[in-house]
mmCIF file of C-alpha atoms in Angstrom:
data_model
loop_
_atom_site.group_PDB
_atom_site.id
_atom_site.type_symbol
_atom_site.label_atom_id
_atom_site.label_comp_id
_atom_site.label_asym_id
_atom_site.label_seq_id
_atom_site.Cartn_x
_atom_site.Cartn_y
_atom_site.Cartn_z
ATOM 1 C CA ASP A 1 -169.116 -9.385 -20.308
ATOM 2 C CA ALA A 2 -171.103 -12.432 -21.373
ATOM 3 C CA GLY A 3 -174.811 -12.179 -20.999
ATOM 4 C CA VAL A 4 -177.146 -15.009 -20.143
ATOM 5 C CA THR A 5 -176.251 -18.164 -22.041
ATOM 6 C CA GLN A 6 -178.395 -21.234 -22.656
ATOM 7 C CA SER A 7 -177.755 -24.664 -24.074
ATOM 8 C CA PRO A 8 -178.634 -26.385 -26.240
ATOM 9 C CA THR A 9 -180.064 -24.037 -28.847
ATOM 10 C CA HIS A 10 -182.473 -26.585 -30.253
ATOM 11 C CA LEU A 11 -183.664 -29.961 -29.051
ATOM 12 C CA ILE A 12 -185.981 -32.601 -30.470
ATOM 13 C CA LYS A 13 -187.493 -35.227 -28.189
ATOM 14 C CA THR A 14 -190.337 -37.725 -28.373
ATOM 15 C CA ARG A 15 -193.315 -38.002 -26.071
ATOM 16 C CA GLY A 16 -192.542 -39.587 -22.719
ATOM 17 C CA GLN A 17 -188.865 -38.707 -22.773
ATOM 18 C CA GLN A 18 -187.070 -36.493 -20.321
ATOM 19 C CA VAL A 19 -185.071 -33.337 -21.128
ATOM 20 C CA THR A 20 -182.562 -31.116 -19.334
ATOM 21 C CA LEU A 21 -181.946 -27.520 -20.346
ATOM 22 C CA ARG A 22 -179.074 -25.444 -19.030
ATOM 23 C CA CYS A 23 -178.541 -21.777 -18.213
ATOM 24 C CA SER A 24 -175.598 -19.649 -17.094
ATOM 25 C CA PRO A 25 -176.569 -16.273 -15.628
ATOM 26 C CA LYS A 26 -175.068 -12.918 -16.461
ATOM 27 C CA SER A 27 -171.936 -12.106 -14.469
ATOM 28 C CA GLY A 28 -172.837 -10.699 -11.047
ATOM 29 C CA HIS A 29 -176.340 -12.179 -11.058
ATOM 30 C CA ASP A 30 -177.396 -14.693 -8.446
ATOM 31 C CA THR A 31 -181.036 -15.399 -9.296
ATOM 32 C CA VAL A 32 -182.303 -17.435 -12.230
ATOM 33 C CA SER A 33 -185.868 -17.576 -13.532
ATOM 34 C CA TRP A 34 -187.281 -19.887 -16.194
ATOM 35 C CA TYR A 35 -190.102 -19.070 -18.606
ATOM 36 C CA GLN A 36 -191.966 -21.089 -21.230
ATOM 37 C CA GLN A 37 -192.977 -19.318 -24.426
ATOM 38 C CA ALA A 38 -195.384 -21.288 -26.589
ATOM 39 C CA LEU A 39 -195.674 -20.325 -30.245
ATOM 40 C CA GLY A 40 -197.512 -17.033 -30.652
ATOM 41 C CA GLN A 41 -197.750 -16.441 -26.905
ATOM 42 C CA GLY A 42 -196.005 -14.384 -24.281
ATOM 43 C CA PRO A 43 -193.556 -16.031 -21.878
ATOM 44 C CA GLN A 44 -195.061 -17.739 -18.836
ATOM 45 C CA PHE A 45 -193.205 -17.981 -15.536
ATOM 46 C CA ILE A 46 -192.183 -21.506 -14.509
ATOM 47 C CA PHE A 47 -190.041 -20.976 -11.416
ATOM 48 C CA GLN A 48 -187.236 -18.958 -9.870
ATOM 49 C CA TYR A 49 -184.072 -20.094 -8.073
ATOM 50 C CA TYR A 50 -181.919 -18.288 -5.540
ATOM 51 C CA GLU A 51 -179.277 -19.761 -3.248
ATOM 52 C CA GLU A 52 -179.951 -23.177 -4.792
ATOM 53 C CA GLU A 53 -183.583 -23.184 -3.671
ATOM 54 C CA GLU A 54 -186.827 -22.713 -5.572
ATOM 55 C CA ARG A 55 -188.274 -19.410 -4.361
ATOM 56 C CA GLN A 56 -191.344 -18.993 -6.528
ATOM 57 C CA ARG A 57 -193.268 -21.274 -8.821
ATOM 58 C CA GLY A 58 -195.802 -20.618 -11.519
ATOM 59 C CA ASN A 59 -198.718 -22.804 -12.545
ATOM 60 C CA PHE A 60 -196.724 -25.713 -13.944
ATOM 61 C CA PRO A 61 -196.994 -29.403 -13.005
ATOM 62 C CA ASP A 62 -194.408 -31.289 -10.986
ATOM 63 C CA ARG A 63 -193.021 -32.735 -14.214
ATOM 64 C CA PHE A 64 -191.138 -29.443 -14.400
ATOM 65 C CA SER A 65 -188.292 -29.291 -11.923
ATOM 66 C CA GLY A 66 -185.112 -27.333 -11.581
ATOM 67 C CA HIS A 67 -181.829 -26.979 -9.873
ATOM 68 C CA GLN A 68 -179.363 -24.208 -9.158
ATOM 69 C CA PHE A 69 -175.673 -24.861 -8.629
ATOM 70 C CA PRO A 70 -173.222 -23.036 -6.337
ATOM 71 C CA ASN A 71 -171.913 -21.058 -9.323
ATOM 72 C CA TYR A 72 -175.514 -19.779 -9.873
ATOM 73 C CA SER A 73 -176.021 -21.711 -13.104
ATOM 74 C CA SER A 74 -179.280 -23.580 -13.406
ATOM 75 C CA GLU A 75 -180.988 -26.541 -15.043
ATOM 76 C CA LEU A 76 -184.598 -27.049 -16.044
ATOM 77 C CA ASN A 77 -185.758 -30.654 -16.195
ATOM 78 C CA VAL A 78 -188.991 -31.800 -17.788
ATOM 79 C CA ASN A 79 -190.131 -35.422 -17.354
ATOM 80 C CA ALA A 80 -192.698 -37.414 -19.320
ATOM 81 C CA LEU A 81 -192.720 -34.948 -22.184
ATOM 82 C CA LEU A 82 -196.029 -34.070 -23.824
ATOM 83 C CA LEU A 83 -196.617 -32.590 -27.265
ATOM 84 C CA GLY A 84 -197.786 -29.441 -25.487
ATOM 85 C CA ASP A 85 -194.355 -28.956 -23.931
ATOM 86 C CA SER A 86 -193.030 -27.860 -27.324
ATOM 87 C CA ALA A 87 -191.972 -24.244 -26.793
ATOM 88 C CA LEU A 88 -189.108 -21.814 -26.459
ATOM 89 C CA TYR A 89 -187.690 -22.039 -22.950
ATOM 90 C CA LEU A 90 -186.177 -18.804 -21.746
ATOM 91 C CA CYS A 91 -183.821 -18.319 -18.855
ATOM 92 C CA ALA A 92 -183.504 -14.933 -17.173
ATOM 93 C CA SER A 93 -181.106 -13.759 -14.497
ATOM 94 C CA SER A 94 -181.205 -10.879 -12.058
ATOM 95 C CA SER A 95 -178.870 -9.278 -9.581
ATOM 96 C CA PRO A 96 -179.194 -9.113 -5.788
ATOM 97 C CA GLY A 97 -182.142 -6.951 -4.740
ATOM 98 C CA ARG A 98 -183.243 -6.254 -8.331
ATOM 99 C CA HIS A 99 -185.223 -9.345 -9.135
ATOM 100 C CA ASN A 100 -187.749 -7.617 -11.356
ATOM 101 C CA GLU A 101 -184.988 -6.391 -13.681
ATOM 102 C CA GLN A 102 -184.421 -9.606 -15.559
ATOM 103 C CA PHE A 103 -182.016 -10.222 -18.410
ATOM 104 C CA PHE A 104 -182.960 -12.963 -20.829
ATOM 105 C CA GLY A 105 -180.945 -15.528 -22.703
ATOM 106 C CA PRO A 106 -181.574 -16.549 -26.319
ATOM 107 C CA GLY A 107 -183.659 -19.537 -25.315
ATOM 108 C CA THR A 108 -183.781 -23.256 -26.087
ATOM 109 C CA ARG A 109 -186.283 -24.349 -28.702
ATOM 110 C CA LEU A 110 -187.778 -27.705 -27.616
ATOM 111 C CA THR A 111 -189.781 -29.741 -30.083
ATOM 112 C CA VAL A 112 -191.660 -32.786 -28.827
ATOM 113 C CA LEU A 113 -192.753 -35.276 -31.504
ATOM 114 C CA ALA B 1 -203.391 -11.259 -9.538
ATOM 115 C CA GLN B 2 -201.540 -9.178 -12.077
ATOM 116 C CA SER B 3 -202.224 -9.206 -15.779
ATOM 117 C CA VAL B 4 -201.371 -7.320 -18.919
ATOM 118 C CA THR B 5 -203.481 -6.817 -22.025
ATOM 119 C CA GLN B 6 -201.869 -5.837 -25.296
ATOM 120 C CA LEU B 7 -204.378 -4.510 -27.794
ATOM 121 C CA GLY B 8 -203.683 -5.653 -31.328
ATOM 122 C CA SER B 9 -201.707 -8.771 -32.114
ATOM 123 C CA HIS B 10 -200.319 -7.052 -35.221
ATOM 124 C CA VAL B 11 -199.596 -3.392 -35.931
ATOM 125 C CA SER B 12 -198.475 -2.206 -39.370
ATOM 126 C CA VAL B 13 -196.788 1.134 -40.012
ATOM 127 C CA SER B 14 -194.815 2.719 -42.799
ATOM 128 C CA GLU B 15 -191.182 3.600 -42.339
ATOM 129 C CA GLY B 16 -191.000 7.072 -40.770
ATOM 130 C CA ALA B 17 -194.489 6.881 -39.272
ATOM 131 C CA LEU B 18 -195.393 7.018 -35.594
ATOM 132 C CA VAL B 19 -195.336 3.723 -33.723
ATOM 133 C CA LEU B 20 -197.950 3.189 -30.983
ATOM 134 C CA LEU B 21 -198.221 -0.159 -29.201
ATOM 135 C CA ARG B 22 -200.864 -0.389 -26.508
ATOM 136 C CA CYS B 23 -200.598 -2.012 -23.083
ATOM 137 C CA ASN B 24 -203.086 -1.970 -20.231
ATOM 138 C CA TYR B 25 -202.331 -3.563 -16.899
ATOM 139 C CA SER B 26 -204.244 -4.848 -13.921
ATOM 140 C CA SER B 27 -202.557 -4.957 -10.532
ATOM 141 C CA SER B 28 -203.774 -4.810 -6.932
ATOM 142 C CA VAL B 29 -200.478 -3.273 -5.832
ATOM 143 C CA PRO B 30 -198.323 -0.541 -7.345
ATOM 144 C CA PRO B 31 -196.679 -2.131 -10.350
ATOM 145 C CA TYR B 32 -193.418 -2.026 -12.152
ATOM 146 C CA LEU B 33 -193.926 -2.133 -15.913
ATOM 147 C CA PHE B 34 -191.640 -3.203 -18.715
ATOM 148 C CA TRP B 35 -191.459 -3.365 -22.471
ATOM 149 C CA TYR B 36 -189.349 -6.074 -24.079
ATOM 150 C CA VAL B 37 -188.555 -6.645 -27.762
ATOM 151 C CA GLN B 38 -187.977 -10.047 -29.358
ATOM 152 C CA TYR B 39 -186.389 -10.445 -32.770
ATOM 153 C CA PRO B 40 -186.933 -13.706 -34.672
ATOM 154 C CA ASN B 41 -185.274 -16.701 -33.060
ATOM 155 C CA GLN B 42 -183.859 -14.606 -30.243
ATOM 156 C CA GLY B 43 -184.533 -13.995 -26.561
ATOM 157 C CA LEU B 44 -186.064 -10.899 -25.026
ATOM 158 C CA GLN B 45 -184.288 -7.560 -24.831
ATOM 159 C CA LEU B 46 -185.380 -4.917 -22.332
ATOM 160 C CA LEU B 47 -186.484 -1.713 -24.074
ATOM 161 C CA LEU B 48 -187.508 0.311 -21.036
ATOM 162 C CA LYS B 49 -188.969 0.043 -17.540
ATOM 163 C CA TYR B 50 -191.196 2.057 -15.214
ATOM 164 C CA THR B 51 -190.205 1.788 -11.557
ATOM 165 C CA SER B 52 -192.335 4.571 -9.984
ATOM 166 C CA ALA B 53 -189.937 7.440 -10.617
ATOM 167 C CA ALA B 54 -190.749 9.490 -13.728
ATOM 168 C CA THR B 55 -194.007 8.593 -15.465
ATOM 169 C CA LEU B 56 -192.469 9.219 -18.895
ATOM 170 C CA VAL B 57 -189.786 6.636 -19.474
ATOM 171 C CA LYS B 58 -187.230 6.753 -22.251
ATOM 172 C CA GLY B 59 -185.656 3.576 -23.505
ATOM 173 C CA ILE B 60 -183.288 2.322 -26.133
ATOM 174 C CA ASN B 61 -183.626 2.779 -29.884
ATOM 175 C CA GLY B 62 -185.737 5.930 -29.523
ATOM 176 C CA PHE B 63 -188.683 4.270 -27.775
ATOM 177 C CA GLU B 64 -190.534 5.767 -24.851
ATOM 178 C CA ALA B 65 -193.585 4.926 -22.751
ATOM 179 C CA GLU B 66 -195.848 6.853 -20.404
ATOM 180 C CA PHE B 67 -197.322 5.410 -17.223
ATOM 181 C CA LYS B 68 -200.901 6.615 -16.742
ATOM 182 C CA LYS B 69 -202.348 5.359 -13.500
ATOM 183 C CA SER B 70 -205.824 6.766 -14.181
ATOM 184 C CA GLU B 71 -205.994 4.782 -17.414
ATOM 185 C CA THR B 72 -203.961 1.775 -16.143
ATOM 186 C CA SER B 73 -201.940 2.084 -19.322
ATOM 187 C CA PHE B 74 -198.307 1.936 -20.360
ATOM 188 C CA HIS B 75 -198.314 2.488 -24.121
ATOM 189 C CA LEU B 76 -195.073 2.318 -26.119
ATOM 190 C CA THR B 77 -194.311 4.960 -28.740
ATOM 191 C CA LYS B 78 -191.622 5.905 -31.208
ATOM 192 C CA PRO B 79 -191.897 9.063 -33.327
ATOM 193 C CA SER B 80 -190.455 7.568 -36.508
ATOM 194 C CA ALA B 81 -190.403 3.868 -37.353
ATOM 195 C CA HIS B 82 -187.359 2.240 -38.878
ATOM 196 C CA MET B 83 -187.262 -1.027 -40.779
ATOM 197 C CA SER B 84 -185.102 -2.492 -38.021
ATOM 198 C CA ASP B 85 -187.966 -1.972 -35.522
ATOM 199 C CA ALA B 86 -189.890 -4.874 -37.051
ATOM 200 C CA ALA B 87 -190.134 -7.408 -34.218
ATOM 201 C CA GLU B 88 -192.430 -8.772 -31.494
ATOM 202 C CA TYR B 89 -193.017 -6.491 -28.528
ATOM 203 C CA PHE B 90 -194.091 -7.663 -25.079
ATOM 204 C CA CYS B 91 -195.416 -5.633 -22.187
ATOM 205 C CA ALA B 92 -194.844 -7.090 -18.708
ATOM 206 C CA VAL B 93 -195.784 -6.271 -15.123
ATOM 207 C CA SER B 94 -194.317 -7.183 -11.746
ATOM 208 C CA ASP B 95 -194.734 -6.141 -8.140
ATOM 209 C CA GLN B 96 -192.647 -3.338 -6.768
ATOM 210 C CA GLY B 97 -190.134 -4.182 -4.090
ATOM 211 C CA THR B 98 -186.848 -5.946 -3.780
ATOM 212 C CA GLY B 99 -188.166 -9.401 -2.976
ATOM 213 C CA PHE B 100 -188.387 -12.232 -5.424
ATOM 214 C CA GLN B 101 -190.349 -11.093 -8.420
ATOM 215 C CA LYS B 102 -191.785 -12.759 -11.486
ATOM 216 C CA LEU B 103 -192.735 -11.042 -14.702
ATOM 217 C CA VAL B 104 -196.253 -11.462 -16.071
ATOM 218 C CA PHE B 105 -196.270 -10.919 -19.821
ATOM 219 C CA GLY B 106 -198.904 -9.953 -22.344
ATOM 220 C CA THR B 107 -199.467 -11.978 -25.501
ATOM 221 C CA GLY B 108 -197.312 -9.668 -27.592
ATOM 222 C CA THR B 109 -197.758 -7.334 -30.557
ATOM 223 C CA ARG B 110 -195.964 -7.948 -33.810
ATOM 224 C CA LEU B 111 -194.812 -4.700 -35.402
ATOM 225 C CA LEU B 112 -194.584 -4.746 -39.193
ATOM 226 C CA VAL B 113 -192.743 -1.877 -40.915
ATOM 227 C CA SER B 114 -193.181 -1.331 -44.630
ATOM 228 C CA PRO B 115 -190.908 0.779 -46.858
#
């Protein structure tokens, strides 16, 4: 049983560019959450998707947007990249009715130059 | 608003010694509490969780944690450290209930294990 998978593993972009990160949830899970983990910090909640709609959002600007597809996979898009967007982006999935039991993927390391 | 405070950004122990990682939470509603471990260049792995059943929770790899409401604490312990326990540990809190939940994490504690 594959766990949560994310792609790509690493990504280097320059300021002002746009980036798309991808996530496939664990089998049987229908909810996807995204977190940003800056170096030396704990993960911070960005947003959560269920039934292709954003259900909760953390304190992140509109430059951060997402999407969930009918197969429950998800994308995180970040526009107009800033140096401060450099971080590990973690995707987590959860099963119906157990949204606080989240399983994390390995993350995508984004570096903005 | 919920928050978690992890005391000590780094904790050093010798192999075979007791591991104690501290976590205090703040929540206006009954919380669920979690400990996650992160190895270098990897995602987060759930060690254990408190979901209002037993206050002493046993997790994987010999770790356990005790929920103490009077102290608003959820400290993580392991009787005997192993070299493979060296990693970053995160405490997290969420609301109880089956609705959409987010995890609020602490800043983490790096556990160093020396031979």
